[in-house]
Tab-separated table of C-alpha atoms in Angstrom:
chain	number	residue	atom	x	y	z
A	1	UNK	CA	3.120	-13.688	1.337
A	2	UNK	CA	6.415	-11.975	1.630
A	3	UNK	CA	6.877	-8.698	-0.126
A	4	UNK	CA	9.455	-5.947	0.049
A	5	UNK	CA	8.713	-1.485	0.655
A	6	UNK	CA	11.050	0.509	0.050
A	7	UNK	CA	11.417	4.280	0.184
A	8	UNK	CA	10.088	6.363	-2.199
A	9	UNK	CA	11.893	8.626	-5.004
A	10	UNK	CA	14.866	10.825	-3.856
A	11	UNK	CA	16.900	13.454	-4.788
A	12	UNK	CA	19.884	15.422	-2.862
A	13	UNK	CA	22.660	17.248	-3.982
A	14	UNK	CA	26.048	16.321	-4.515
A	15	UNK	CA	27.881	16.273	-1.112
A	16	UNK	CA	24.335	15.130	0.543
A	17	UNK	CA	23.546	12.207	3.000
A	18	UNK	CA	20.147	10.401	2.318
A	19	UNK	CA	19.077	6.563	3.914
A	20	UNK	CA	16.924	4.611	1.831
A	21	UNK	CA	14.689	1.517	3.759
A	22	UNK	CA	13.412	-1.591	2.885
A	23	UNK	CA	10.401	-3.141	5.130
A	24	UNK	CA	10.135	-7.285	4.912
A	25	UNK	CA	6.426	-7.544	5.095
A	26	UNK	CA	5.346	-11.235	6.021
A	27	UNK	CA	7.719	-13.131	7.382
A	28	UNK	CA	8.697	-13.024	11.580
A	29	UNK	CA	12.417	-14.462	11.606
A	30	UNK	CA	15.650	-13.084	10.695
A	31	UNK	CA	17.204	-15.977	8.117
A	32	UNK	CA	17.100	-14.162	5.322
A	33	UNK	CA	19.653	-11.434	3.473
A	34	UNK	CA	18.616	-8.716	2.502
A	35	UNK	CA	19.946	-5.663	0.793
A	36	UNK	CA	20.515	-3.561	-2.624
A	37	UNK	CA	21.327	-4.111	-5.939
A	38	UNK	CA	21.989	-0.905	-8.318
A	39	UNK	CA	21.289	0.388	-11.656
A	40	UNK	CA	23.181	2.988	-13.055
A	41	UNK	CA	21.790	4.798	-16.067
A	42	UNK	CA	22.896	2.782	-19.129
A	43	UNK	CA	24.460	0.269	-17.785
A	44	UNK	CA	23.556	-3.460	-16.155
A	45	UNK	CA	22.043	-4.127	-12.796
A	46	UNK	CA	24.999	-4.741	-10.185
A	47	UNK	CA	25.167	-6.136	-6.742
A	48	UNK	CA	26.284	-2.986	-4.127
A	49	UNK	CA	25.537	-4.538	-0.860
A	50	UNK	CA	24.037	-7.079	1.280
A	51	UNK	CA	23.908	-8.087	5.106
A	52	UNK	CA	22.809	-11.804	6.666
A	53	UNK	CA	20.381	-10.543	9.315
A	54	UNK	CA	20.684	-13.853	11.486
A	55	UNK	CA	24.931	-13.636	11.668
A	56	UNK	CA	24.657	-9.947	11.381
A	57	UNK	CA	27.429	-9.637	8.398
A	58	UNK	CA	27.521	-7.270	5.737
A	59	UNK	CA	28.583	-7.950	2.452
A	60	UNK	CA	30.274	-4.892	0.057
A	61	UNK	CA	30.575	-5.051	-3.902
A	62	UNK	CA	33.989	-3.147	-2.984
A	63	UNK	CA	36.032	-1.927	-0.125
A	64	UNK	CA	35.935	1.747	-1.071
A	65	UNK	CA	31.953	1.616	-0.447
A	66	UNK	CA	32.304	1.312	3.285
A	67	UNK	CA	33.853	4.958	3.078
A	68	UNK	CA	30.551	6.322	1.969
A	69	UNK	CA	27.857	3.289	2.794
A	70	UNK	CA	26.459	1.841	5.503
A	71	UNK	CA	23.851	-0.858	5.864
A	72	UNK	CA	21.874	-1.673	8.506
A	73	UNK	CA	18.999	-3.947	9.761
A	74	UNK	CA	16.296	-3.504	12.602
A	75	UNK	CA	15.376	-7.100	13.294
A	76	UNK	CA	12.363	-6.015	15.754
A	77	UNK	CA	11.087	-3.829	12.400
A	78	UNK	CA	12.563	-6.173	9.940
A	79	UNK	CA	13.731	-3.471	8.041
A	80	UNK	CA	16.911	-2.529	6.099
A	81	UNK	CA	18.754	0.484	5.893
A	82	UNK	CA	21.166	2.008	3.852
A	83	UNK	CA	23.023	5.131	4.866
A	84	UNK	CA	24.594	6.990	2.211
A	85	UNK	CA	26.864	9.828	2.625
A	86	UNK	CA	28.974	12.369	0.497
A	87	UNK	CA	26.845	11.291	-2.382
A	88	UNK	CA	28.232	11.927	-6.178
A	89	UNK	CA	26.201	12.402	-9.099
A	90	UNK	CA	27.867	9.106	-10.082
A	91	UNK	CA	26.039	7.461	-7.147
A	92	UNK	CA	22.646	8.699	-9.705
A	93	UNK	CA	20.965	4.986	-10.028
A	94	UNK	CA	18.117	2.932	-9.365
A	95	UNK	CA	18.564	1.214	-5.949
A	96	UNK	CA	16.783	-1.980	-5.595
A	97	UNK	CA	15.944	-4.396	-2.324
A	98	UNK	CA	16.460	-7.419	-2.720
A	99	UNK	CA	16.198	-10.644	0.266
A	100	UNK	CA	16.920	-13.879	-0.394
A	101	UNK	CA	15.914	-17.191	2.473
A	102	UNK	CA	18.606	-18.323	4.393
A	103	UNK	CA	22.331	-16.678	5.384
A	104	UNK	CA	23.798	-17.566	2.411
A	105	UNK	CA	24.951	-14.092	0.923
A	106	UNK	CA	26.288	-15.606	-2.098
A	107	UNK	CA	23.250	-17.521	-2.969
A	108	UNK	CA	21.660	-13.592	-2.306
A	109	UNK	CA	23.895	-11.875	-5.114
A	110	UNK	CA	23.066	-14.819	-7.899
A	111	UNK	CA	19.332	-15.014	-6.975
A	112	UNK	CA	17.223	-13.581	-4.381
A	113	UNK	CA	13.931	-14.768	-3.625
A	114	UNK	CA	12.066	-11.212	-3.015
A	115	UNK	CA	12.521	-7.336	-4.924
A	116	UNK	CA	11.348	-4.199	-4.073
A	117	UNK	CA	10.363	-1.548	-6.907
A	118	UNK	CA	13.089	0.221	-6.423
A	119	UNK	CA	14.236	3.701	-5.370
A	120	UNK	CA	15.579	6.213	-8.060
A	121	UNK	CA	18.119	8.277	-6.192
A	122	UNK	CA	19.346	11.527	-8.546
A	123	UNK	CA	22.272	12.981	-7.128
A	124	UNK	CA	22.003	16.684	-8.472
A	125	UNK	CA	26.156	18.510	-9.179
C-alpha cells in the first residue's frame, strides 16, 4: 500500500522561510511525480508544483514561484520537499501532496494516484 506523510500544521510570519515534506511510504522506485497542490481560503484547489523524480524535472504553476519556491526530492528517503521563502500572508493555504505513477507530470496535475492530508500553512502580517 502506498500512502503519503506530510508535515504537520505551520505557522511563520510574514517574511519567514518554512519547508514542508512529503514521505512516499510503500513503494522502492522513483517513477512517480510527486508534489503540491494548494488551497487558498475561499477559493478552488490549484496545482503549485510538481517534480518527475526519475528525470529529475520540476514543474511550476508560474514562473514567478521559482523566486520564492523550491522543490526538492531525496530519492534514497523518497521524500519531497518544498522550500518556501519570503512567505506572504497571501501564501496562507492548505498545501497538499500529491504523487501520481509514472513521469508524466501532466497526467500528475489532472489526476494523481496518491494525497496526503495536507498541511495548513498561516502566514501571520
Amino acid at each position: 500500500e502506498v500512502y503519503l506523510e506530510e508535515s504537520g500544521e505551520i505557522s511563520v510570519q510574514a517574511g519567514g522561510s518554512l519547508r514542508l515534506s512529503c514521505a512516499v511510504v510503500g513503494r522502492d522506485d522513483d517513477y512517480y511525480i510527486i508534489g503540491w497542490f494548494r488551497q487558498v481560503p475561499g477559493k478552488e484547489r490549484e496545482k503549485f508544483i510538481g517534480f518527475n523524480v526519475h528525470d529529475d524535472v520540476p514543474w511550476y504553476a508560474a514562473e514567478s514561484l521559482k523566486d520564492r519556491f523550491t522543490i526538492s526530492v531525496d530519492k534514497l528517503m523518497n521524500t519531497a520537499y518544498l522550500q518556501m521563502n519570503n512567505l506572504r500572508p497571501e501564501d496562507t493555504a492548505v498545501y497538499r501532496c500529491a504523487a501520481k505513477e509514472g513521469t508524466a507530470l501532466l497526467a500528475w496535475r489532472i489526476n494523481p494516484d496518491y494525497w496526503g492530508k495536507g498541511t495548513l500553512v498561516t502566514v501571520a502580517s
